[in-house]
Short mmCIF file of C-alpha atoms and ligand atoms in Angstrom, two decimals:
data_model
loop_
_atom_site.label_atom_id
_atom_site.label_comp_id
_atom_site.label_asym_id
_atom_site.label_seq_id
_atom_site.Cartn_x
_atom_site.Cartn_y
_atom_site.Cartn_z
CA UNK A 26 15.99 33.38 11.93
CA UNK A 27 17.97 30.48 10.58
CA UNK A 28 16.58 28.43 7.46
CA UNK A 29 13.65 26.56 8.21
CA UNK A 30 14.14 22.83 7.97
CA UNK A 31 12.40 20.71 5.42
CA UNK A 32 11.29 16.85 4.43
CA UNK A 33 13.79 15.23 2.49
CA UNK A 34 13.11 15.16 -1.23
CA UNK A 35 11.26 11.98 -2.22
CA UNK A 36 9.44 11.79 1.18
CA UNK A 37 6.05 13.24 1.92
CA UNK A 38 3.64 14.08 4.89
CA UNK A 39 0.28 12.59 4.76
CA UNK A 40 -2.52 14.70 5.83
CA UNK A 41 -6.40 15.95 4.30
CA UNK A 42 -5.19 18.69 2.93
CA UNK A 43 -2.22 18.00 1.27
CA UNK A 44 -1.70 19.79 -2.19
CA UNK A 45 -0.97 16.35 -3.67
CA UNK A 46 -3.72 13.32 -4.16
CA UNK A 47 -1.75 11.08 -3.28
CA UNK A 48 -0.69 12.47 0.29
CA UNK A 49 -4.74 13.24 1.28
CA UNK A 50 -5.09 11.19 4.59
CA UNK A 51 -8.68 10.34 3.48
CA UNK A 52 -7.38 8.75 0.05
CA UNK A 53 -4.80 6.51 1.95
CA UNK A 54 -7.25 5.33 4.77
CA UNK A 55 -9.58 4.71 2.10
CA UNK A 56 -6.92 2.49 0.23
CA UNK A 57 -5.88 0.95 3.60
CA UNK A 58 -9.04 -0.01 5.13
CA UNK A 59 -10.43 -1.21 2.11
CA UNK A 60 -7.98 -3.67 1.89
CA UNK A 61 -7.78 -4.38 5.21
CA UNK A 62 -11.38 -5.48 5.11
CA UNK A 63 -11.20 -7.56 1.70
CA UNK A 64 -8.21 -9.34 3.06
CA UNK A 65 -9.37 -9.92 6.60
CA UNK A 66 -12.48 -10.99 5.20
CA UNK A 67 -10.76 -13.91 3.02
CA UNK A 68 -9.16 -14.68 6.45
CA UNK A 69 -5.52 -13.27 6.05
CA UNK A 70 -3.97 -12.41 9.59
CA UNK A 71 -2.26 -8.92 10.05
CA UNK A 72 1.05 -8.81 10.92
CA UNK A 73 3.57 -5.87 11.29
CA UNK A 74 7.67 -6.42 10.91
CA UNK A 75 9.84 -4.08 12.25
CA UNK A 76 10.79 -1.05 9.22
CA UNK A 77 14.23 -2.30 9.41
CA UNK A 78 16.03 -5.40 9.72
CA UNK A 79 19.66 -6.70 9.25
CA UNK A 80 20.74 -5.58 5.71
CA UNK A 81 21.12 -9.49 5.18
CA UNK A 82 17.52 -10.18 5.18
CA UNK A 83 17.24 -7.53 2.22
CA UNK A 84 20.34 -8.62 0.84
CA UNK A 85 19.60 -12.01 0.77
CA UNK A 86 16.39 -12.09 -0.18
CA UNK A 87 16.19 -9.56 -2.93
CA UNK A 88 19.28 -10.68 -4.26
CA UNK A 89 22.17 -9.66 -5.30
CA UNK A 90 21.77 -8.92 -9.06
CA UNK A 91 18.58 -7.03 -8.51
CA UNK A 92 18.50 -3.34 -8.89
CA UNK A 93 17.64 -2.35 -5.43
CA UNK A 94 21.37 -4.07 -4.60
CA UNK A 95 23.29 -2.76 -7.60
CA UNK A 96 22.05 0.46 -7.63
CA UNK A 97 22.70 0.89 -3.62
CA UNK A 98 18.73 1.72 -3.12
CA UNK A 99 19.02 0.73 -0.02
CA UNK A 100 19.19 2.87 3.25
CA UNK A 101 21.55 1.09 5.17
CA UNK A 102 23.25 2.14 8.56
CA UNK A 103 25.30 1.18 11.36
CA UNK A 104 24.42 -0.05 15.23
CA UNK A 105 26.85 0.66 17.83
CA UNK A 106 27.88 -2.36 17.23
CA UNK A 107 29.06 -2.33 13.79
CA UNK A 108 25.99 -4.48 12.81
CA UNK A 109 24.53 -3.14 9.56
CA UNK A 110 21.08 -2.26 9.34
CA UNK A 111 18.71 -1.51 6.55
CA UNK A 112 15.13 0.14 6.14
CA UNK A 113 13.05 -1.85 3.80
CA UNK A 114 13.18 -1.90 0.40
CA UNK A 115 10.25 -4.59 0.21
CA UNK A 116 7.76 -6.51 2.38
CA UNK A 117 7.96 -9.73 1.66
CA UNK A 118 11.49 -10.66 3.21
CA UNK A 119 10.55 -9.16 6.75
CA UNK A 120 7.26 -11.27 6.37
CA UNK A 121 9.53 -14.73 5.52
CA UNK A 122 11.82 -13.98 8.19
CA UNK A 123 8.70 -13.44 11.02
CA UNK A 124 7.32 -16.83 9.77
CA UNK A 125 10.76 -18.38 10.20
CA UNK A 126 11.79 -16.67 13.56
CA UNK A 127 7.79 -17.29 15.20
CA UNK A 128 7.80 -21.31 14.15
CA UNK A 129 4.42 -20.71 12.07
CA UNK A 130 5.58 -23.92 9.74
CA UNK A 131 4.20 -25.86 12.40
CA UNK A 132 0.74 -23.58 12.28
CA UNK A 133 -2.03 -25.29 9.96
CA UNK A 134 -0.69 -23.98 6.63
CA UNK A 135 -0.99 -22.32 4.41
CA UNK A 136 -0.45 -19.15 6.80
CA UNK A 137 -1.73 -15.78 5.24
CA UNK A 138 -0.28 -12.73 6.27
CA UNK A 139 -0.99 -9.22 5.28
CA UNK A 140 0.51 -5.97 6.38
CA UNK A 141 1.03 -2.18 5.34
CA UNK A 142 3.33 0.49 5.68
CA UNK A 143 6.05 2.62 4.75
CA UNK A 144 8.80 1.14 1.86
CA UNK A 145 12.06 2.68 1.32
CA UNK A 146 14.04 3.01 -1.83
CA UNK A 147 16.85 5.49 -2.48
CA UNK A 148 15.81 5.94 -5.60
CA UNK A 149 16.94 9.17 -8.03
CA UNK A 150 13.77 11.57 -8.13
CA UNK A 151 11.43 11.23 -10.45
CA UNK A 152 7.56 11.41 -10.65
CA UNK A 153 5.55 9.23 -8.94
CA UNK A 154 8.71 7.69 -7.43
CA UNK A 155 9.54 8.42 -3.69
CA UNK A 156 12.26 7.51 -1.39
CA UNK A 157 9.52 6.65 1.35
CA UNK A 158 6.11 4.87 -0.64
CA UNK A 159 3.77 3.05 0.71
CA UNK A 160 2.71 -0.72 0.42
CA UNK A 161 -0.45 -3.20 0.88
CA UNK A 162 1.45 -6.61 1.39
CA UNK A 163 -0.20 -9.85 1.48
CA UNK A 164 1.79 -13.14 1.50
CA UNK A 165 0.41 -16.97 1.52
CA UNK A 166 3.28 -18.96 2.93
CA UNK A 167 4.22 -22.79 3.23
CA UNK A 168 2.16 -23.95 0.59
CA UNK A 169 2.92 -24.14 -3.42
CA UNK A 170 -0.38 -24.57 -4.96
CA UNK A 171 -0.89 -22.81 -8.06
CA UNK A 172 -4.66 -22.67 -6.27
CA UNK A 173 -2.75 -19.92 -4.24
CA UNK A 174 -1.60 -17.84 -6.75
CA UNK A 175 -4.82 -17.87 -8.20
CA UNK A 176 -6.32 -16.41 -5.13
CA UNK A 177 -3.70 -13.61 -4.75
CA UNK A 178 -4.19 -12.47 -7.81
CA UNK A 179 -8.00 -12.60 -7.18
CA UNK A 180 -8.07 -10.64 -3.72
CA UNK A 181 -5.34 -8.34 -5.67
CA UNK A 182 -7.98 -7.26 -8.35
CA UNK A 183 -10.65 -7.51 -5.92
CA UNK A 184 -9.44 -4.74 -3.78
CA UNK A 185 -8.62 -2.92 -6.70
CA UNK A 186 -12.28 -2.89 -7.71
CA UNK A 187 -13.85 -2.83 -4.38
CA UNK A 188 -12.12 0.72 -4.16
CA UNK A 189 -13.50 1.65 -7.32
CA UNK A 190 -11.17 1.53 -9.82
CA UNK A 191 -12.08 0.44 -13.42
CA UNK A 192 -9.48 0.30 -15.92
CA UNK A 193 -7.21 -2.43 -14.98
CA UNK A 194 -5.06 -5.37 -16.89
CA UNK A 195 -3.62 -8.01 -14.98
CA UNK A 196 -0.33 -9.28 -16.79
CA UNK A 197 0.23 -12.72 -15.83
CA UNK A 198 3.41 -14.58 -16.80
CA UNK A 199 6.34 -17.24 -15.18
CA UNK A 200 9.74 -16.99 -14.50
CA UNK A 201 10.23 -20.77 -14.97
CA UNK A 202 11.86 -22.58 -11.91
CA UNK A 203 15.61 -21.54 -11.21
CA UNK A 204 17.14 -24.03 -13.78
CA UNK A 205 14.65 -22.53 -16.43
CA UNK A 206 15.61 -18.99 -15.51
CA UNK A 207 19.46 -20.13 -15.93
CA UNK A 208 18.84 -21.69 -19.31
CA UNK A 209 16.70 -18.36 -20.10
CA UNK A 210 20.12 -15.93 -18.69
CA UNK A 211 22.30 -17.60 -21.02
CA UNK A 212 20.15 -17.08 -23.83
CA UNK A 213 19.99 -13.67 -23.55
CA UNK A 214 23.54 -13.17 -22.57
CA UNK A 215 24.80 -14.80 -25.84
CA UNK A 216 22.08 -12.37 -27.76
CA UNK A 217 23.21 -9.02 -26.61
CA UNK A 218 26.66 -9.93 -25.41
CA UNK A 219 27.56 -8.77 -28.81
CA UNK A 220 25.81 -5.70 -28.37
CA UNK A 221 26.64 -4.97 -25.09
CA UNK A 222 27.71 -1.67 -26.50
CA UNK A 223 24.61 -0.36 -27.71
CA UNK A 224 22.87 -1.06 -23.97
CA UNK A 225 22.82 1.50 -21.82
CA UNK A 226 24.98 2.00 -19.12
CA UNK A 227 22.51 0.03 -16.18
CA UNK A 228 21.57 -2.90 -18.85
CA UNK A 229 25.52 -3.01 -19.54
CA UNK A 230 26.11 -4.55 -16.11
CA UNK A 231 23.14 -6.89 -16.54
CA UNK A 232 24.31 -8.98 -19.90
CA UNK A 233 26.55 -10.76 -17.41
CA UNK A 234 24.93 -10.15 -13.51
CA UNK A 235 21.33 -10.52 -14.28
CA UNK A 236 20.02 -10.62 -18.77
CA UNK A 237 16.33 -11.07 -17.63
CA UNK A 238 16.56 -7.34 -16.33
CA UNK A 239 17.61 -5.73 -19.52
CA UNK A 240 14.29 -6.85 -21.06
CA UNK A 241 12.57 -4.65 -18.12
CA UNK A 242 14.51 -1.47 -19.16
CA UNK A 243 13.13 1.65 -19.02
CA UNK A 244 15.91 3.13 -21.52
CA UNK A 245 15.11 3.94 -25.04
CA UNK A 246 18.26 2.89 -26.20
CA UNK A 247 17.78 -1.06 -24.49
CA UNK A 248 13.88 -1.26 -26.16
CA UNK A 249 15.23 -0.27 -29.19
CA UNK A 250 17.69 -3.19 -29.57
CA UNK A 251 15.20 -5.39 -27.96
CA UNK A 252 12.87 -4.38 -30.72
CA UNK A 253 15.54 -5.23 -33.27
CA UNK A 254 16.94 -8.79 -31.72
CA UNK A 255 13.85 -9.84 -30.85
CA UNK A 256 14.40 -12.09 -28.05
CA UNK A 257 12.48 -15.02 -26.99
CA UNK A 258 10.42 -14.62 -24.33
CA UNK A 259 10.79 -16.36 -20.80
CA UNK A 260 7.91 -18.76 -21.18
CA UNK A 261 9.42 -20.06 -24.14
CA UNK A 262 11.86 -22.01 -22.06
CA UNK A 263 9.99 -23.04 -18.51
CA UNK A 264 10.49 -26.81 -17.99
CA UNK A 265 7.59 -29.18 -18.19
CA UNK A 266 6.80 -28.57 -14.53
CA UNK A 267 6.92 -24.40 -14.13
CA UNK A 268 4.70 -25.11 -17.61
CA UNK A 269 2.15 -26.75 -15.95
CA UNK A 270 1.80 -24.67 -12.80
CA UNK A 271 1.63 -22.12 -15.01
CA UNK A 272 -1.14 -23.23 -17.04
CA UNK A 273 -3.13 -24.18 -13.59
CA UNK A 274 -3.03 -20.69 -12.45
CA UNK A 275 -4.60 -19.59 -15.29
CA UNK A 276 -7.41 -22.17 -15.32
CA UNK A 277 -8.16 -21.23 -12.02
CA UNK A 278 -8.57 -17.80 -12.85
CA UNK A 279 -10.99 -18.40 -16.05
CA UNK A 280 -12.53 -20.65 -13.84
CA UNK A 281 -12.98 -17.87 -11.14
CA UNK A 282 -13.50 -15.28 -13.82
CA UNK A 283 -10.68 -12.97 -13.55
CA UNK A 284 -9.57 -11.27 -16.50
CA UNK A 285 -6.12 -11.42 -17.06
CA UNK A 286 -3.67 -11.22 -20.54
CA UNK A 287 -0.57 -13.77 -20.07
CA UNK A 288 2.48 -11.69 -21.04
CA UNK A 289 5.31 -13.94 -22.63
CA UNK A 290 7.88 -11.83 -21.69
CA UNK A 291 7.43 -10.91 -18.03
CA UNK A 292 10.15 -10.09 -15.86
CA UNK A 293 10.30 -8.59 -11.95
CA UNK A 294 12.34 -6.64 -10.13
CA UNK A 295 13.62 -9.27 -7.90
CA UNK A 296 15.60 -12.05 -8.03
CA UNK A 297 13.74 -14.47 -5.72
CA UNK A 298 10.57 -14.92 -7.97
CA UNK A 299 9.90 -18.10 -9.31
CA UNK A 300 7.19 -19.37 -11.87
CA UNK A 301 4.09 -17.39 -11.17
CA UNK A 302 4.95 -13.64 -11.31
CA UNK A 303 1.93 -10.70 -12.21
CA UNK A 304 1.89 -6.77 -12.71
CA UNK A 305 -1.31 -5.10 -12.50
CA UNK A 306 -1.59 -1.89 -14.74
CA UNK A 307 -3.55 0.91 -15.27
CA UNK A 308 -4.01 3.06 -18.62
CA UNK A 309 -3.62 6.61 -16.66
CA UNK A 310 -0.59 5.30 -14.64
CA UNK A 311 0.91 4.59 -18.01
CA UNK A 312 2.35 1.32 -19.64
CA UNK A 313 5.63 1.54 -17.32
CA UNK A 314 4.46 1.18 -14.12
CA UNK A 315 2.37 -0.96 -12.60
CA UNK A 316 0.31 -0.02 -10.35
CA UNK A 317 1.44 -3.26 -8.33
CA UNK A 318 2.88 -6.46 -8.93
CA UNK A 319 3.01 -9.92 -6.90
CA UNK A 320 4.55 -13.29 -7.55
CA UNK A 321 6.25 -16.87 -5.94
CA UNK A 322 9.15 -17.09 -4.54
CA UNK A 323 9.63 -20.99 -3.02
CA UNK A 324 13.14 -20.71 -2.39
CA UNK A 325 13.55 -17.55 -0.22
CA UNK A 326 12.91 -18.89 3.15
CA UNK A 327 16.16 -20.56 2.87
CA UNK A 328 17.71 -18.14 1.08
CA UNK A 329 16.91 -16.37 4.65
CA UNK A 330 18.94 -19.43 6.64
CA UNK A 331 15.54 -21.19 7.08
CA UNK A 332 13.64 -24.41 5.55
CA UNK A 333 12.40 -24.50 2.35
CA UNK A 334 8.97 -22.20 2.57
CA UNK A 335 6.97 -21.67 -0.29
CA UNK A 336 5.73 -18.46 -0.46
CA UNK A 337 3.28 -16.09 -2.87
CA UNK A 338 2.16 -12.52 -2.39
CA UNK A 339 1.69 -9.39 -4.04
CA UNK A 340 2.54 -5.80 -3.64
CA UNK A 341 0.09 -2.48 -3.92
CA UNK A 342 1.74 0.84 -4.00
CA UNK A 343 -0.59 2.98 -2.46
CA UNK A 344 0.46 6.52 -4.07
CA UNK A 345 0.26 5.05 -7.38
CA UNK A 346 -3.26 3.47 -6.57
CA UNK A 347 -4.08 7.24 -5.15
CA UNK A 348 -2.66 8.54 -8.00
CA UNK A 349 -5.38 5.86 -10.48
CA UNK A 350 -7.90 6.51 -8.33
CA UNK A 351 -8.26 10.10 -8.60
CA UNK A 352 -7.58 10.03 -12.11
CA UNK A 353 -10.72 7.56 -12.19
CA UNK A 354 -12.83 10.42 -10.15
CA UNK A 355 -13.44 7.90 -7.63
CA UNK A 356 -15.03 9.62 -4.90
CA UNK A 357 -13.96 9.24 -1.24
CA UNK A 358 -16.52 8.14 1.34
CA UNK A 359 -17.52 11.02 3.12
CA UNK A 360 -15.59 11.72 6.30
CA UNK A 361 -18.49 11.64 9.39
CA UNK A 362 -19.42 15.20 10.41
CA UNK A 363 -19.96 15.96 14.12
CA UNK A 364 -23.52 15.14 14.95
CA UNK A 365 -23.22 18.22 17.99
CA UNK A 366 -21.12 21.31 17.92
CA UNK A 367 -20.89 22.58 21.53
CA UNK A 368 -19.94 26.80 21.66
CA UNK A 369 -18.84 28.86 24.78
CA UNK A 370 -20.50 32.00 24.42
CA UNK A 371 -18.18 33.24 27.51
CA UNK A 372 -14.71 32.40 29.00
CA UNK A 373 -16.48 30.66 32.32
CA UNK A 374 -18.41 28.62 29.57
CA UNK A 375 -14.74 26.64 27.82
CA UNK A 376 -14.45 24.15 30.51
CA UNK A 377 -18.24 23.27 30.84
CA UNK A 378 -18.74 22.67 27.02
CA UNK A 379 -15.43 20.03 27.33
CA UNK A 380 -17.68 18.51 30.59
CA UNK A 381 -20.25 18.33 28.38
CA UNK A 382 -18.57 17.00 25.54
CA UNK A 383 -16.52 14.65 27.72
CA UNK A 384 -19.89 13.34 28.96
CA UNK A 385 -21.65 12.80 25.52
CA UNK A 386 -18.61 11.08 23.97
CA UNK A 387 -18.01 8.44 22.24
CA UNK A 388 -21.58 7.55 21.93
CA UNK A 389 -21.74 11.19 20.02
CA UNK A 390 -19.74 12.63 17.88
CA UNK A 391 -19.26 15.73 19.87
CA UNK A 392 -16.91 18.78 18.52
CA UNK A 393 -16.67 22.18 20.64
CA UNK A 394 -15.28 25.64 20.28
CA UNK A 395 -12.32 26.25 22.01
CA UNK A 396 -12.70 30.28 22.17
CA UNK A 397 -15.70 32.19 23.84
CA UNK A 398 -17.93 33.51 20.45
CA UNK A 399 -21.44 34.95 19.48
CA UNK A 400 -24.54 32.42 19.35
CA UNK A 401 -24.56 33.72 15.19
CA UNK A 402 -20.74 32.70 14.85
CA UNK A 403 -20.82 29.16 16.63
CA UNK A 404 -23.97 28.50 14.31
CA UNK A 405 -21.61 29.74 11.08
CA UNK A 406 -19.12 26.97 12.52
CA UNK A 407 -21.52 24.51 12.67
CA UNK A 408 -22.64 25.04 9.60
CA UNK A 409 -19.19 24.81 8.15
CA UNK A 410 -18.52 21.29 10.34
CA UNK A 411 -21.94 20.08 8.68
CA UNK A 412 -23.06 19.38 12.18
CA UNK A 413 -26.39 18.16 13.02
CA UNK A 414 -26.88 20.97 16.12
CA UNK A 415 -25.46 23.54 17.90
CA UNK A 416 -25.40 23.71 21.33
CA UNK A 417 -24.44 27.10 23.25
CA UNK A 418 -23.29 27.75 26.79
CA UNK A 419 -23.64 30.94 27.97
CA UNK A 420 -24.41 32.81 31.42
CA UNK A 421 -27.72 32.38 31.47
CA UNK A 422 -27.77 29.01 30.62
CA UNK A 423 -24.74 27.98 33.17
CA UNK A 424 -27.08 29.74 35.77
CA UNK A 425 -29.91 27.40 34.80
CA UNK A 426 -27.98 24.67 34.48
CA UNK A 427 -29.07 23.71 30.66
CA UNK A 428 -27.76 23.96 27.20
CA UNK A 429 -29.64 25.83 24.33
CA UNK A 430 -29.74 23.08 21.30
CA UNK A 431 -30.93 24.07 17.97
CA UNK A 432 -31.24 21.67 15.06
CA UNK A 433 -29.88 23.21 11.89
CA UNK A 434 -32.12 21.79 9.31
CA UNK A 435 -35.41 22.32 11.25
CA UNK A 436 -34.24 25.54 13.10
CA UNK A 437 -36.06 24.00 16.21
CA UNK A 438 -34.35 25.27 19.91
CA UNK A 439 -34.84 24.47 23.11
CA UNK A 440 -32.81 24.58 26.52
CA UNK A 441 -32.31 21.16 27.73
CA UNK A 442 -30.87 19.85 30.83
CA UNK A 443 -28.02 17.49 30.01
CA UNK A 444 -30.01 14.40 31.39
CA UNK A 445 -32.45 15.36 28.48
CA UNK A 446 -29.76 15.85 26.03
CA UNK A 447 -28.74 12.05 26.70
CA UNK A 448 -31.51 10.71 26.28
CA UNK A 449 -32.02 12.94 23.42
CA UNK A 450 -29.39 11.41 21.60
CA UNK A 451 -30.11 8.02 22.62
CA UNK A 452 -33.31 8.30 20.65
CA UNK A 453 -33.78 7.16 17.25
CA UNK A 454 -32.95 10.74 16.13
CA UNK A 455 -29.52 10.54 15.82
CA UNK A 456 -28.63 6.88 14.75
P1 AMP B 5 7.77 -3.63 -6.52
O1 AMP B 5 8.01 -4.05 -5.09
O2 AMP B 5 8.95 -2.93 -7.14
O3 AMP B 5 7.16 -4.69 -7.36
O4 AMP B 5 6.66 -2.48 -6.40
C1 AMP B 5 5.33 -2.75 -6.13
C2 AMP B 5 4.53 -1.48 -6.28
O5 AMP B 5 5.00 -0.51 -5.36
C3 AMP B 5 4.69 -0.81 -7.62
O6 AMP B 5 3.82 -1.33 -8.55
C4 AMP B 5 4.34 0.62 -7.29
O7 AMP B 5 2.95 0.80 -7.20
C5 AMP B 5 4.93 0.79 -5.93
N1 AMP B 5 6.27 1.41 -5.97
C6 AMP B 5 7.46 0.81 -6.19
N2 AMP B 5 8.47 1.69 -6.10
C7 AMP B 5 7.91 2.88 -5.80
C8 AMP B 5 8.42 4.20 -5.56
N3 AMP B 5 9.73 4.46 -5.55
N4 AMP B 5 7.54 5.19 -5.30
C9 AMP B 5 6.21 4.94 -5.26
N5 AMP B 5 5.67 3.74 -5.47
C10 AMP B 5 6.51 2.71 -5.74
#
């Protein structure tokens, strides 16, 4: 026998009984279709890209300083005709490039989009980091209204709590407008250009391709010369107008009551973010990650070839959120349990319990046995499926044309023909 293939590292299957949280089907659809409902319900329109694109969307849009560029995160390949593809690192640029391609800057704006699904970074292995993650994505486009941002970062927390979760800081801070951010890069590259030495080797590359990111390090070795130069932070140097958007966000979120703490010093991942940019964290995910993280970015679209579109959104990484939520004990809604579990007692008896079931379905939530038992097993079964009854299918009842039903909580049985057992469980009974 040869060896027996396996997932790649850093990817994962989802299913209910996966050894990991994070991978339980019932934890993800929970996630999903509880944001699926808050952001329908604030009238955000689902949309699904393609998972890949041409590498230039990514390229363009994330930049080319961030790390998902200069790091090679990306999964890029080839089409027959030389064309090179990506899978996506993010959301956001698929979502710019739809509202481009689809005309929806004539649409009343702003247009609010949402979407979920698989993310791709190659990133080295590590916990809680996979090569395939998953993301809630919701974007307001064509619009830059701090009023916006304030509402992102409102349905962001609201889903957050909806699902349950408790312990949560919202981190709010700008990136200024480009010009601030270029003021800001020069700053910092005259601080640690001197010290370039004592950066680690990533942050090394940044004093001249990107400063802001060396603040964002994860190395010991970067915070610890941070801690000793002490740089300014970002909102130190945003321009009168980034200050005041700024400042409106954050009225509109007292005024709406969301807690948040406005972090100085701020930075994301990507290069397209301007002025308003938010992590959301969580004390058992640790101070290092955020548990997701959303901001503007007016000057994508035509970094994308296409007219100016401003944009805001935010990211949820739903392992990490699976991850927070169990560590929470949040409990799961329950998954239904069939309301009827219909046994052969004899081969003759498969195909006339799938009739049966065929028959009943949808209205009821109908689950059969597959392989001929005794009337004392089946009832084990249904016990185990937490079904309402058991209904058996035997000789004698095949001769008589009926179906014996018993009740497990009351014990109660009866054969029933299955005109009765219709209108049986179009009663009250059952709903
Ligand atoms: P980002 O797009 O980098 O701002 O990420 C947004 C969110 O996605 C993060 O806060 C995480 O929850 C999640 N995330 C990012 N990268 C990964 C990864 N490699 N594995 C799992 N979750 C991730």
């Amino acid at each position: 026998m040869g060896l027996m293939l396996k997932a790649v590292p850093g990817t994962n299957d989802i299913f209910a009984q996966a050894k990991e949280y994070p991978f339980r089907e019932p934890v993800f659809r929970y996630i999903v279709s509880t944001a699926e409902e808050v952001l329908r319900g604030a009238g955000a329109q689902m949309v699904y890209t393609p998972i890949f694109e041409y590498l230039e969307v990514f390229q363009k849009g994330v930049g080319l300083t961030s790390d998902i560029v200069v790091k090679k995160e990306m999964f890029v390949f080839e089409d027959r005709g030389g064309r090179l593809l990506a899978l996506r690192p993010e959301p956001t640029a698929s979502i710019v490039r739809a509202y481009n391609e689809h005309g929806m800057k004539v649409w009343p704006q702003p247009v609010r989009l949402f979407t979920w699904g698989p993310i791709f970074r190659g990133e080295r292995q590590q916990k809680g980091r996979y090569k395939q993650f998953h993301q809630v994505d919701y974007e307001a486009l064509g619009l830059s209204d701090p009023l916006l941002d304030a509402e992102a970062i409102a349905l962001m927390v609201r889903i957050y709590k909806t699902l349950g979760l408790k312990h949560l800081e919202v981190k709010l801070g700008s990136v200024g407008d480009p010009e601030d951010r270029l003021r800001y890069n020069q700053y910092l590259r005259e601080l640690f250009g001197p010290y370039a030495k004592d950066l680690s080797e990533d942050s090394r590359v940044r004093v001249e391709a990107n400063p802001m990111r060396i603040l964002d390090s994860k190395s010991e070795r970067d915070q610890a010369l941070i801690a000793e130069l002490q740089p300014k932070p970002m909102l130190a140097f945003l321009g009168p107008a980034a200050q005041k958007f700024h400042q409106q966000v954050c009225n509109y979120l007292d005024r709406l009551g969301v807690a948040y703490t406005v972090d100085p010093n701020l930075v994301r991942g990507l290069d397209y973010y301007v002025r308003t940019a938010w992590e959301v964290h969580h004390a058992g995910i640790g101070a290092k990650s955020a548990l997701g993280g959303g901001g503007r970015y007016d000057g994508l679209s035509e970094m994308l070839g296409g007219p100016p579109v401003p944009g805001v959104g935010f990211g949820i990484g739903i392992e990490r959120l699976a991850i927070a939520l169990e560590q929470e004990g949040v409990a799961l809604p329950a998954d239904p349990c069939p309301t009827l579990y219909l046994a052969p007692l004899d081969e003759a008896a498969k195909i006339e319990v799938l009739a049966l079931a065929e028959q009943l379905r949808p209205k009821v939530n109908v689950e059969i046995g597959y392989t001929p038992k005794s009337p004392r097993k089946a009832l084990e079964e249904a016990l185990k499926k937490g079904a309402r009854y058991v209904g058996f299918i035997g000789e004698d009842e095949r001769a008589r044309g009926v179906v014996t039903l018993k009740h497990l909580e009351t014990g109660e049985q009866r054969a029933l023909e299955p005109l009765q057992l219709h209108s049986l469980f179009e009663g009250p009974e059952i709903k």
